[in-house]
């Protein structure tokens, strides 16, 4: 893996740094488990969508939002294990080239929520190299927190989809997302301006 | 000349063919995003969707991905439908039960039915028998379309029901409608 110089960061910290940068009601799709726990804990926004299952679909869901609303930036937060479930999605996104889609991969090499078992990629596969090989030219490892913020700034004005991968520690998510799927979806649709609240 | 060509291409798109009716029904219901995993029988539909700029038509690597995409698009205010064959539907139980159903998303699925009426592939014939039990177990609305004269009614009403009741629907395109796939192809 080409990650020798990358700092091991913390998911909640980098998620909070990302949310602090959002000023234009950008959509954020939280993947299953810890990525959406930390998204919730970073401060609920109506433009956040929280998954309760369908592991691996954070990027495809975000792609759908990005295709529906090309003028809005759309972020997706995905874990390394989840991304492994749906690597083909990287090529689909590369083929469609939605410039408003920004993918963030939180890589700690383990299935943290199920007991911290190592993923089959741990210590073997380089997720950024896979993304590059899938056709996503704008893919990078973030070296540290400052580099992550710089990459997010770049992605916010990029003319192509971006993927930013981070090495993260094994700390559990800080919050716990509420688990009412219809409420989550309705609030997200209000947040995107698709629906008016009753 | 231009008129003749236009007329010719209209004929070629087959307004009265099953795929022409599906295309027009999608358009009438403002369904413009069409991710698919291909199928031999769906080929003329997919080709004509690609040729029509109203639609954003593209292949995905897995059916689950396509369901995620149209779910996200629905939440963002754009309607989509997924095209797949029977074996592709068989990969979807988790995604239906954890995304489309609990979040109440009007997921519209067109499933080209393999595994019946002359099927030659043992794997296809077995997997076909899992489809309706899965749909029934999830209490999902589904219709098997066998007749050209019923296609527009079933497709149009099913799409409208899916949208207004915020529930998924599967429209199963039977070989009696499409001709299916035969052994020598």
PDB file of C-alpha atoms in Angstrom, chain A residues 185 195, chain B residues 29 74 79 104-108 156-169:
ATOM      1  CA  UNK A 185     -35.724  10.350   4.065  1.00  0.00           C
ATOM      2  CA  UNK A 195     -40.457  18.625  -0.526  1.00  0.00           C
TER       3      UNK A 195
ATOM      4  CA  UNK B  29     -44.379   9.477 -16.381  1.00  0.00           C
ATOM      5  CA  UNK B  74     -35.746  10.091  -6.205  1.00  0.00           C
ATOM      6  CA  UNK B  79     -37.425   9.795 -11.248  1.00  0.00           C
ATOM      7  CA  UNK B 104     -40.539   4.130   1.297  1.00  0.00           C
ATOM      8  CA  UNK B 105     -38.928   4.766  -2.067  1.00  0.00           C
ATOM      9  CA  UNK B 106     -40.960   4.240  -5.258  1.00  0.00           C
ATOM     10  CA  UNK B 107     -38.413   1.970  -6.892  1.00  0.00           C
ATOM     11  CA  UNK B 108     -39.604   0.952 -10.353  1.00  0.00           C
ATOM     12  CA  UNK B 156     -48.576   3.142 -16.535  1.00  0.00           C
ATOM     13  CA  UNK B 157     -50.868   2.361 -13.577  1.00  0.00           C
ATOM     14  CA  UNK B 158     -48.086   0.558 -11.700  1.00  0.00           C
ATOM     15  CA  UNK B 159     -45.716   3.486 -12.057  1.00  0.00           C
ATOM     16  CA  UNK B 160     -48.399   5.915 -10.866  1.00  0.00           C
ATOM     17  CA  UNK B 161     -49.213   3.650  -7.902  1.00  0.00           C
ATOM     18  CA  UNK B 162     -45.534   3.308  -6.966  1.00  0.00           C
ATOM     19  CA  UNK B 163     -45.058   7.073  -6.965  1.00  0.00           C
ATOM     20  CA  UNK B 164     -48.241   7.944  -5.086  1.00  0.00           C
ATOM     21  CA  UNK B 165     -47.934   5.172  -2.482  1.00  0.00           C
ATOM     22  CA  UNK B 166     -44.123   5.540  -2.227  1.00  0.00           C
ATOM     23  CA  UNK B 167     -43.605   1.822  -2.634  1.00  0.00           C
ATOM     24  CA  UNK B 168     -41.451  -0.289  -4.969  1.00  0.00           C
ATOM     25  CA  UNK B 169     -42.977  -2.197  -7.866  1.00  0.00           C
TER      26      UNK B 169
END
